[in-house]
């Protein structure tokens, strides 16, 4: 009953269509990251991955394991993502971008407005 109520509340919160379902993962953060990558992308994609710490590095590892092509923006410890980091990747044919919004391994919170604008310019409105 608790899980069904949680599902109902989440569906309402995100304004999902009436027959939507929620999947609860009883797994590690890595399992959540892996499930997102392998359910959204394939070897036919080309991803841009922000690697600014342990979680960004994990996204790169997952892409490598599943042979999903990716370009990596490697940031130094505690470094913020900037427009200058993104400029070389404009119109480079990426089909998706992976970024852990808060790189908790270093304490950096990425600027989602910056990332959103980059994705809009590059016709990746889905922010998968």
mmCIF file of N, CA and C in Angstrom:
data_model
loop_
_atom_site.group_PDB
_atom_site.id
_atom_site.type_symbol
_atom_site.label_atom_id
_atom_site.label_comp_id
_atom_site.label_asym_id
_atom_site.label_seq_id
_atom_site.Cartn_x
_atom_site.Cartn_y
_atom_site.Cartn_z
ATOM 1 N N UNK A 1 0.832 -1.195 0.000
ATOM 2 C CA UNK A 1 0.000 0.000 0.000
ATOM 3 C C UNK A 1 0.879 1.263 0.000
ATOM 4 N N UNK A 2 1.976 1.219 0.767
ATOM 5 C CA UNK A 2 2.878 2.378 0.834
ATOM 6 C C UNK A 2 3.495 2.654 -0.543
ATOM 7 N N UNK A 3 3.934 1.607 -1.217
ATOM 8 C CA UNK A 3 4.576 1.793 -2.523
ATOM 9 C C UNK A 3 3.574 2.295 -3.564
ATOM 10 N N UNK A 4 2.355 1.791 -3.530
ATOM 11 C CA UNK A 4 1.327 2.267 -4.458
ATOM 12 C C UNK A 4 1.005 3.740 -4.214
ATOM 13 N N UNK A 5 0.977 4.134 -2.957
ATOM 14 C CA UNK A 5 0.741 5.539 -2.618
ATOM 15 C C UNK A 5 1.920 6.397 -3.090
ATOM 16 N N UNK A 6 3.138 5.915 -2.901
ATOM 17 C CA UNK A 6 4.317 6.637 -3.393
ATOM 18 C C UNK A 6 4.250 6.801 -4.903
ATOM 19 N N UNK A 7 3.866 5.724 -5.587
ATOM 20 C CA UNK A 7 3.754 5.798 -7.049
ATOM 21 C C UNK A 7 2.719 6.839 -7.451
ATOM 22 N N UNK A 8 1.571 6.825 -6.808
ATOM 23 C CA UNK A 8 0.519 7.791 -7.123
ATOM 24 C C UNK A 8 1.014 9.221 -6.924
ATOM 25 N N UNK A 9 1.711 9.457 -5.835
ATOM 26 C CA UNK A 9 2.200 10.802 -5.537
ATOM 27 C C UNK A 9 3.270 11.257 -6.527
ATOM 28 N N UNK A 10 4.171 10.351 -6.906
ATOM 29 C CA UNK A 10 5.219 10.705 -7.871
ATOM 30 C C UNK A 10 4.608 11.021 -9.233
ATOM 31 N N UNK A 11 3.663 10.208 -9.666
ATOM 32 C CA UNK A 11 2.988 10.447 -10.945
ATOM 33 C C UNK A 11 2.304 11.807 -10.938
ATOM 34 N N UNK A 12 1.664 12.128 -9.841
ATOM 35 C CA UNK A 12 1.003 13.429 -9.706
ATOM 36 C C UNK A 12 2.041 14.552 -9.707
ATOM 37 N N UNK A 13 3.126 14.369 -8.968
ATOM 38 C CA UNK A 13 4.166 15.391 -8.849
ATOM 39 C C UNK A 13 4.771 15.758 -10.206
ATOM 40 N N UNK A 14 5.019 14.763 -11.057
ATOM 41 C CA UNK A 14 5.655 15.035 -12.346
ATOM 42 C C UNK A 14 4.637 15.220 -13.470
ATOM 43 N N UNK A 15 3.341 15.200 -13.092
ATOM 44 C CA UNK A 15 2.263 15.410 -14.054
ATOM 45 C C UNK A 15 2.342 14.414 -15.207
ATOM 46 N N UNK A 16 2.583 13.159 -14.884
ATOM 47 C CA UNK A 16 2.687 12.102 -15.889
ATOM 48 C C UNK A 16 1.286 11.706 -16.377
ATOM 49 N N UNK A 17 1.199 11.150 -17.567
ATOM 50 C CA UNK A 17 -0.104 10.696 -18.081
ATOM 51 C C UNK A 17 -0.734 9.651 -17.151
ATOM 52 N N UNK A 18 -2.058 9.507 -17.201
ATOM 53 C CA UNK A 18 -2.788 8.662 -16.259
ATOM 54 C C UNK A 18 -2.307 7.209 -16.107
ATOM 55 N N UNK A 19 -1.904 6.547 -17.164
ATOM 56 C CA UNK A 19 -1.511 5.134 -17.052
ATOM 57 C C UNK A 19 -0.006 4.953 -16.841
ATOM 58 N N UNK A 20 0.673 6.001 -16.412
ATOM 59 C CA UNK A 20 2.118 5.938 -16.172
ATOM 60 C C UNK A 20 2.420 5.034 -14.989
ATOM 61 N N UNK A 21 3.630 4.512 -14.988
ATOM 62 C CA UNK A 21 4.099 3.678 -13.881
ATOM 63 C C UNK A 21 5.429 4.236 -13.392
ATOM 64 N N UNK A 22 5.766 3.943 -12.166
ATOM 65 C CA UNK A 22 7.028 4.341 -11.568
ATOM 66 C C UNK A 22 7.801 3.074 -11.259
ATOM 67 N N UNK A 23 9.092 3.102 -11.540
ATOM 68 C CA UNK A 23 9.943 1.960 -11.210
ATOM 69 C C UNK A 23 10.820 2.368 -10.033
ATOM 70 N N UNK A 24 10.726 1.625 -8.962
ATOM 71 C CA UNK A 24 11.550 1.870 -7.780
ATOM 72 C C UNK A 24 12.722 0.904 -7.827
ATOM 73 N N UNK A 25 13.919 1.429 -7.809
ATOM 74 C CA UNK A 25 15.110 0.585 -7.826
ATOM 75 C C UNK A 25 15.602 0.372 -6.402
ATOM 76 N N UNK A 26 15.678 -0.852 -6.013
ATOM 77 C CA UNK A 26 16.291 -1.170 -4.723
ATOM 78 C C UNK A 26 17.710 -1.600 -5.034
ATOM 79 N N UNK A 27 18.521 -0.607 -5.333
ATOM 80 C CA UNK A 27 19.882 -0.860 -5.799
ATOM 81 C C UNK A 27 20.756 0.339 -5.461
ATOM 82 N N UNK A 28 22.010 0.226 -5.808
ATOM 83 C CA UNK A 28 22.966 1.308 -5.566
ATOM 84 C C UNK A 28 22.766 2.444 -6.561
ATOM 85 N N UNK A 29 23.433 3.558 -6.288
ATOM 86 C CA UNK A 29 23.420 4.674 -7.226
ATOM 87 C C UNK A 29 23.996 4.278 -8.569
ATOM 88 N N UNK A 30 25.023 3.446 -8.545
ATOM 89 C CA UNK A 30 25.621 2.972 -9.797
ATOM 90 C C UNK A 30 24.602 2.196 -10.617
ATOM 91 N N UNK A 31 23.803 1.372 -9.966
ATOM 92 C CA UNK A 31 22.775 0.613 -10.686
ATOM 93 C C UNK A 31 21.765 1.565 -11.327
ATOM 94 N N UNK A 32 21.421 2.634 -10.627
ATOM 95 C CA UNK A 32 20.512 3.628 -11.199
ATOM 96 C C UNK A 32 21.120 4.308 -12.410
ATOM 97 N N UNK A 33 22.399 4.660 -12.310
ATOM 98 C CA UNK A 33 23.092 5.297 -13.432
ATOM 99 C C UNK A 33 23.152 4.337 -14.625
ATOM 100 N N UNK A 34 23.516 3.087 -14.343
ATOM 101 C CA UNK A 34 23.629 2.088 -15.407
ATOM 102 C C UNK A 34 22.276 1.854 -16.070
ATOM 103 N N UNK A 35 21.220 1.749 -15.283
ATOM 104 C CA UNK A 35 19.903 1.509 -15.874
ATOM 105 C C UNK A 35 19.477 2.680 -16.754
ATOM 106 N N UNK A 36 19.796 3.896 -16.347
ATOM 107 C CA UNK A 36 19.465 5.059 -17.173
ATOM 108 C C UNK A 36 20.211 5.015 -18.498
ATOM 109 N N UNK A 37 21.505 4.721 -18.446
ATOM 110 C CA UNK A 37 22.315 4.712 -19.668
ATOM 111 C C UNK A 37 21.856 3.615 -20.621
ATOM 112 N N UNK A 38 21.712 2.384 -20.123
ATOM 113 C CA UNK A 38 21.412 1.283 -21.048
ATOM 114 C C UNK A 38 19.971 1.282 -21.534
ATOM 115 N N UNK A 39 19.083 1.999 -20.861
ATOM 116 C CA UNK A 39 17.701 2.082 -21.332
ATOM 117 C C UNK A 39 17.447 3.282 -22.235
ATOM 118 N N UNK A 40 18.372 4.215 -22.282
ATOM 119 C CA UNK A 40 18.196 5.400 -23.123
ATOM 120 C C UNK A 40 19.134 5.444 -24.324
ATOM 121 N N UNK A 41 20.271 4.755 -24.244
ATOM 122 C CA UNK A 41 21.284 4.885 -25.283
ATOM 123 C C UNK A 41 21.757 3.538 -25.793
ATOM 124 N N UNK A 42 22.383 3.580 -26.978
ATOM 125 C CA UNK A 42 22.931 2.361 -27.577
ATOM 126 C C UNK A 42 24.235 2.695 -28.283
ATOM 127 N N UNK A 43 24.814 1.703 -28.938
ATOM 128 C CA UNK A 43 26.058 1.892 -29.690
ATOM 129 C C UNK A 43 25.881 2.862 -30.851
ATOM 130 N N UNK A 44 24.632 3.155 -31.219
ATOM 131 C CA UNK A 44 24.350 4.093 -32.312
ATOM 132 C C UNK A 44 24.378 5.539 -31.863
ATOM 133 N N UNK A 45 24.451 5.770 -30.557
ATOM 134 C CA UNK A 45 24.474 7.133 -30.020
ATOM 135 C C UNK A 45 25.899 7.648 -29.926
ATOM 136 N N UNK A 46 26.002 8.938 -29.706
ATOM 137 C CA UNK A 46 27.281 9.592 -29.416
ATOM 138 C C UNK A 46 26.995 10.550 -28.265
ATOM 139 N N UNK A 47 27.572 10.253 -27.108
ATOM 140 C CA UNK A 47 27.264 11.021 -25.909
ATOM 141 C C UNK A 47 28.368 12.005 -25.555
ATOM 142 N N UNK A 48 27.983 13.030 -24.826
ATOM 143 C CA UNK A 48 28.918 13.946 -24.211
ATOM 144 C C UNK A 48 28.777 13.742 -22.711
ATOM 145 N N UNK A 49 29.875 13.391 -22.043
ATOM 146 C CA UNK A 49 29.846 13.078 -20.619
ATOM 147 C C UNK A 49 30.698 14.084 -19.857
ATOM 148 N N UNK A 50 30.123 14.663 -18.821
ATOM 149 C CA UNK A 50 30.873 15.564 -17.944
ATOM 150 C C UNK A 50 31.474 14.709 -16.833
ATOM 151 N N UNK A 51 32.795 14.662 -16.794
ATOM 152 C CA UNK A 51 33.505 13.885 -15.776
ATOM 153 C C UNK A 51 34.250 14.849 -14.860
ATOM 154 N N UNK A 52 33.592 15.176 -13.749
ATOM 155 C CA UNK A 52 34.196 16.086 -12.790
ATOM 156 C C UNK A 52 34.447 15.440 -11.445
ATOM 157 N N UNK A 53 34.395 14.101 -11.411
ATOM 158 C CA UNK A 53 34.612 13.401 -10.150
ATOM 159 C C UNK A 53 34.198 11.949 -10.258
ATOM 160 N N UNK A 54 33.939 11.340 -9.127
ATOM 161 C CA UNK A 54 33.636 9.916 -9.074
ATOM 162 C C UNK A 54 32.413 9.505 -9.872
ATOM 163 N N UNK A 55 31.370 10.310 -9.848
ATOM 164 C CA UNK A 55 30.150 9.940 -10.558
ATOM 165 C C UNK A 55 30.281 10.161 -12.059
ATOM 166 N N UNK A 56 30.924 11.240 -12.457
ATOM 167 C CA UNK A 56 31.184 11.455 -13.883
ATOM 168 C C UNK A 56 32.062 10.351 -14.440
ATOM 169 N N UNK A 57 33.076 9.952 -13.670
ATOM 170 C CA UNK A 57 33.960 8.859 -14.100
ATOM 171 C C UNK A 57 33.163 7.570 -14.244
ATOM 172 N N UNK A 58 32.203 7.362 -13.365
ATOM 173 C CA UNK A 58 31.372 6.163 -13.437
ATOM 174 C C UNK A 58 30.524 6.158 -14.706
ATOM 175 N N UNK A 59 29.993 7.327 -15.107
ATOM 176 C CA UNK A 59 29.252 7.408 -16.368
ATOM 177 C C UNK A 59 30.161 7.015 -17.541
ATOM 178 N N UNK A 60 31.397 7.483 -17.524
ATOM 179 C CA UNK A 60 32.345 7.128 -18.586
ATOM 180 C C UNK A 60 32.576 5.620 -18.605
ATOM 181 N N UNK A 61 32.785 5.027 -17.438
ATOM 182 C CA UNK A 61 32.996 3.576 -17.347
ATOM 183 C C UNK A 61 31.800 2.800 -17.896
ATOM 184 N N UNK A 62 30.601 3.227 -17.553
ATOM 185 C CA UNK A 62 29.396 2.552 -18.031
ATOM 186 C C UNK A 62 29.314 2.634 -19.546
ATOM 187 N N UNK A 63 29.593 3.805 -20.105
ATOM 188 C CA UNK A 63 29.594 3.945 -21.566
ATOM 189 C C UNK A 63 30.619 3.010 -22.194
ATOM 190 N N UNK A 64 31.795 2.936 -21.607
ATOM 191 C CA UNK A 64 32.836 2.055 -22.142
ATOM 192 C C UNK A 64 32.436 0.588 -22.065
ATOM 193 N N UNK A 65 31.853 0.172 -20.957
ATOM 194 C CA UNK A 65 31.421 -1.222 -20.797
ATOM 195 C C UNK A 65 30.417 -1.604 -21.877
ATOM 196 N N UNK A 66 29.477 -0.723 -22.169
ATOM 197 C CA UNK A 66 28.433 -1.011 -23.151
ATOM 198 C C UNK A 66 28.788 -0.522 -24.550
ATOM 199 N N UNK A 67 30.026 -0.087 -24.726
ATOM 200 C CA UNK A 67 30.549 0.358 -26.024
ATOM 201 C C UNK A 67 29.691 1.455 -26.652
ATOM 202 N N UNK A 68 29.260 2.389 -25.802
ATOM 203 C CA UNK A 68 28.506 3.550 -26.266
ATOM 204 C C UNK A 68 29.514 4.674 -26.480
ATOM 205 N N UNK A 69 29.668 5.140 -27.720
ATOM 206 C CA UNK A 69 30.660 6.182 -27.990
ATOM 207 C C UNK A 69 30.390 7.449 -27.174
ATOM 208 N N UNK A 70 31.472 8.025 -26.649
ATOM 209 C CA UNK A 70 31.296 9.260 -25.884
ATOM 210 C C UNK A 70 32.542 10.128 -25.947
ATOM 211 N N UNK A 71 32.297 11.424 -25.921
ATOM 212 C CA UNK A 71 33.347 12.413 -25.721
ATOM 213 C C UNK A 71 33.251 12.809 -24.252
ATOM 214 N N UNK A 72 34.385 13.078 -23.645
ATOM 215 C CA UNK A 72 34.414 13.353 -22.211
ATOM 216 C C UNK A 72 34.987 14.737 -21.940
ATOM 217 N N UNK A 73 34.249 15.523 -21.182
ATOM 218 C CA UNK A 73 34.764 16.782 -20.657
ATOM 219 C C UNK A 73 35.330 16.456 -19.285
ATOM 220 N N UNK A 74 36.639 16.424 -19.170
ATOM 221 C CA UNK A 74 37.307 16.074 -17.917
ATOM 222 C C UNK A 74 37.607 17.357 -17.147
ATOM 223 N N UNK A 75 36.995 17.488 -15.991
ATOM 224 C CA UNK A 75 37.202 18.662 -15.142
ATOM 225 C C UNK A 75 38.143 18.315 -14.003
ATOM 226 N N UNK A 76 38.878 19.296 -13.544
ATOM 227 C CA UNK A 76 39.733 19.114 -12.382
ATOM 228 C C UNK A 76 38.887 19.061 -11.118
ATOM 229 N N UNK A 77 39.458 18.523 -10.056
ATOM 230 C CA UNK A 77 38.767 18.395 -8.778
ATOM 231 C C UNK A 77 38.185 19.752 -8.362
ATOM 232 N N UNK A 78 36.863 19.787 -8.142
ATOM 233 C CA UNK A 78 36.192 20.997 -7.678
ATOM 234 C C UNK A 78 35.940 22.045 -8.745
ATOM 235 N N UNK A 79 36.280 21.776 -9.989
ATOM 236 C CA UNK A 79 36.127 22.747 -11.078
ATOM 237 C C UNK A 79 34.688 22.779 -11.572
ATOM 238 N N UNK A 80 34.166 23.969 -11.807
ATOM 239 C CA UNK A 80 32.818 24.135 -12.344
ATOM 240 C C UNK A 80 32.833 23.993 -13.861
ATOM 241 N N UNK A 81 31.743 23.496 -14.414
ATOM 242 C CA UNK A 81 31.571 23.425 -15.864
ATOM 243 C C UNK A 81 31.244 24.820 -16.367
ATOM 244 N N UNK A 82 31.921 25.250 -17.439
ATOM 245 C CA UNK A 82 31.710 26.587 -17.991
ATOM 246 C C UNK A 82 31.389 26.505 -19.482
ATOM 247 N N UNK A 83 30.963 27.619 -20.011
ATOM 248 C CA UNK A 83 30.692 27.728 -21.451
ATOM 249 C C UNK A 83 31.939 27.370 -22.259
ATOM 250 N N UNK A 84 33.113 27.746 -21.760
ATOM 251 C CA UNK A 84 34.368 27.460 -22.465
ATOM 252 C C UNK A 84 34.605 25.954 -22.600
ATOM 253 N N UNK A 85 34.183 25.181 -21.584
ATOM 254 C CA UNK A 85 34.309 23.726 -21.666
ATOM 255 C C UNK A 85 33.408 23.158 -22.763
ATOM 256 N N UNK A 86 32.240 23.769 -22.947
ATOM 257 C CA UNK A 86 31.247 23.251 -23.879
ATOM 258 C C UNK A 86 31.484 23.675 -25.326
ATOM 259 N N UNK A 87 32.114 24.825 -25.538
ATOM 260 C CA UNK A 87 32.289 25.362 -26.890
ATOM 261 C C UNK A 87 32.853 24.375 -27.904
ATOM 262 N N UNK A 88 33.884 23.598 -27.579
ATOM 263 C CA UNK A 88 34.426 22.678 -28.587
ATOM 264 C C UNK A 88 33.441 21.580 -29.015
ATOM 265 N N UNK A 89 32.353 21.408 -28.283
ATOM 266 C CA UNK A 89 31.408 20.328 -28.566
ATOM 267 C C UNK A 89 30.128 20.808 -29.245
ATOM 268 N N UNK A 90 30.069 22.101 -29.593
ATOM 269 C CA UNK A 90 28.916 22.616 -30.320
ATOM 270 C C UNK A 90 28.830 21.945 -31.686
ATOM 271 N N UNK A 91 27.632 21.509 -32.029
ATOM 272 C CA UNK A 91 27.358 20.898 -33.335
ATOM 273 C C UNK A 91 28.293 19.739 -33.650
ATOM 274 N N UNK A 92 28.620 18.940 -32.647
ATOM 275 C CA UNK A 92 29.519 17.798 -32.835
ATOM 276 C C UNK A 92 28.756 16.480 -33.003
ATOM 277 N N UNK A 93 27.444 16.556 -33.177
ATOM 278 C CA UNK A 93 26.659 15.370 -33.460
ATOM 279 C C UNK A 93 26.316 14.499 -32.266
ATOM 280 N N UNK A 94 26.339 15.064 -31.084
ATOM 281 C CA UNK A 94 25.981 14.276 -29.895
ATOM 282 C C UNK A 94 24.474 14.037 -29.864
ATOM 283 N N UNK A 95 24.098 12.840 -29.475
ATOM 284 C CA UNK A 95 22.686 12.498 -29.358
ATOM 285 C C UNK A 95 22.205 12.561 -27.919
ATOM 286 N N UNK A 96 23.106 12.760 -26.988
ATOM 287 C CA UNK A 96 22.736 12.863 -25.589
ATOM 288 C C UNK A 96 23.894 13.368 -24.757
ATOM 289 N N UNK A 97 23.567 13.750 -23.540
ATOM 290 C CA UNK A 97 24.580 14.272 -22.620
ATOM 291 C C UNK A 97 24.345 13.658 -21.250
ATOM 292 N N UNK A 98 25.414 13.199 -20.625
ATOM 293 C CA UNK A 98 25.322 12.646 -19.277
ATOM 294 C C UNK A 98 26.068 13.557 -18.311
ATOM 295 N N UNK A 99 25.352 13.973 -17.287
ATOM 296 C CA UNK A 99 25.956 14.799 -16.250
ATOM 297 C C UNK A 99 25.240 14.514 -14.944
ATOM 298 N N UNK A 100 26.005 14.319 -13.909
ATOM 299 C CA UNK A 100 25.448 14.141 -12.583
ATOM 300 C C UNK A 100 25.274 15.553 -12.019
ATOM 301 N N UNK A 101 24.044 16.024 -11.902
ATOM 302 C CA UNK A 101 23.780 17.426 -11.560
ATOM 303 C C UNK A 101 24.618 17.904 -10.384
ATOM 304 N N UNK A 102 24.723 17.087 -9.360
ATOM 305 C CA UNK A 102 25.549 17.453 -8.218
ATOM 306 C C UNK A 102 26.635 16.403 -8.075
ATOM 307 N N UNK A 103 27.835 16.767 -8.445
ATOM 308 C CA UNK A 103 28.975 15.844 -8.329
ATOM 309 C C UNK A 103 29.374 15.817 -6.872
ATOM 310 N N UNK A 104 28.675 14.970 -6.111
ATOM 311 C CA UNK A 104 28.857 14.965 -4.662
ATOM 312 C C UNK A 104 30.245 14.511 -4.231
ATOM 313 N N UNK A 105 30.973 13.845 -5.129
ATOM 314 C CA UNK A 105 32.333 13.424 -4.758
ATOM 315 C C UNK A 105 33.272 14.617 -4.629
ATOM 316 N N UNK A 106 32.909 15.741 -5.250
ATOM 317 C CA UNK A 106 33.737 16.946 -5.148
ATOM 318 C C UNK A 106 32.965 18.142 -4.587
ATOM 319 N N UNK A 107 31.639 18.012 -4.460
ATOM 320 C CA UNK A 107 30.823 19.104 -3.942
ATOM 321 C C UNK A 107 30.386 20.111 -4.984
ATOM 322 N N UNK A 108 30.635 19.835 -6.263
ATOM 323 C CA UNK A 108 30.283 20.790 -7.313
ATOM 324 C C UNK A 108 28.843 20.565 -7.777
ATOM 325 N N UNK A 109 28.073 21.645 -7.809
ATOM 326 C CA UNK A 109 26.721 21.638 -8.341
ATOM 327 C C UNK A 109 26.783 22.303 -9.714
ATOM 328 N N UNK A 110 26.477 21.542 -10.755
ATOM 329 C CA UNK A 110 26.590 22.067 -12.117
ATOM 330 C C UNK A 110 25.439 23.004 -12.448
ATOM 331 N N UNK A 111 25.717 23.969 -13.306
ATOM 332 C CA UNK A 111 24.761 24.978 -13.742
ATOM 333 C C UNK A 111 23.839 24.369 -14.799
ATOM 334 N N UNK A 112 22.635 23.994 -14.389
ATOM 335 C CA UNK A 112 21.713 23.341 -15.319
ATOM 336 C C UNK A 112 21.183 24.289 -16.382
ATOM 337 N N UNK A 113 21.140 25.596 -16.117
ATOM 338 C CA UNK A 113 20.750 26.544 -17.165
ATOM 339 C C UNK A 113 21.783 26.547 -18.277
ATOM 340 N N UNK A 114 23.046 26.512 -17.920
ATOM 341 C CA UNK A 114 24.126 26.440 -18.911
ATOM 342 C C UNK A 114 23.987 25.170 -19.749
ATOM 343 N N UNK A 115 23.755 24.061 -19.097
ATOM 344 C CA UNK A 115 23.624 22.778 -19.798
ATOM 345 C C UNK A 115 22.377 22.769 -20.676
ATOM 346 N N UNK A 116 21.281 23.305 -20.169
ATOM 347 C CA UNK A 116 20.045 23.379 -20.943
ATOM 348 C C UNK A 116 20.243 24.192 -22.224
ATOM 349 N N UNK A 117 20.874 25.344 -22.096
ATOM 350 C CA UNK A 117 21.111 26.195 -23.272
ATOM 351 C C UNK A 117 22.011 25.495 -24.280
ATOM 352 N N UNK A 118 23.017 24.782 -23.800
ATOM 353 C CA UNK A 118 23.899 24.022 -24.686
ATOM 354 C C UNK A 118 23.096 22.968 -25.452
ATOM 355 N N UNK A 119 22.251 22.247 -24.745
ATOM 356 C CA UNK A 119 21.446 21.212 -25.386
ATOM 357 C C UNK A 119 20.463 21.812 -26.390
ATOM 358 N N UNK A 120 19.870 22.953 -26.067
ATOM 359 C CA UNK A 120 18.971 23.618 -27.006
ATOM 360 C C UNK A 120 19.715 24.008 -28.282
ATOM 361 N N UNK A 121 20.897 24.589 -28.125
ATOM 362 C CA UNK A 121 21.688 24.988 -29.296
ATOM 363 C C UNK A 121 22.063 23.785 -30.159
ATOM 364 N N UNK A 122 22.191 22.652 -29.532
ATOM 365 C CA UNK A 122 22.632 21.459 -30.243
ATOM 366 C C UNK A 122 21.494 20.480 -30.545
ATOM 367 N N UNK A 123 20.276 20.985 -30.490
ATOM 368 C CA UNK A 123 19.083 20.229 -30.874
ATOM 369 C C UNK A 123 18.901 18.960 -30.062
ATOM 370 N N UNK A 124 19.340 18.958 -28.835
ATOM 371 C CA UNK A 124 19.116 17.814 -27.947
ATOM 372 C C UNK A 124 18.194 18.302 -26.827
ATOM 373 N N UNK A 125 16.942 18.531 -27.199
ATOM 374 C CA UNK A 125 15.982 19.096 -26.249
ATOM 375 C C UNK A 125 15.551 18.111 -25.176
ATOM 376 N N UNK A 126 15.795 16.822 -25.417
ATOM 377 C CA UNK A 126 15.336 15.810 -24.474
ATOM 378 C C UNK A 126 16.152 15.740 -23.196
ATOM 379 N N UNK A 127 17.362 16.274 -23.201
ATOM 380 C CA UNK A 127 18.231 16.185 -22.032
ATOM 381 C C UNK A 127 18.173 14.796 -21.417
ATOM 382 N N UNK A 128 18.366 13.811 -22.262
ATOM 383 C CA UNK A 128 18.296 12.441 -21.782
ATOM 384 C C UNK A 128 19.418 12.169 -20.827
#
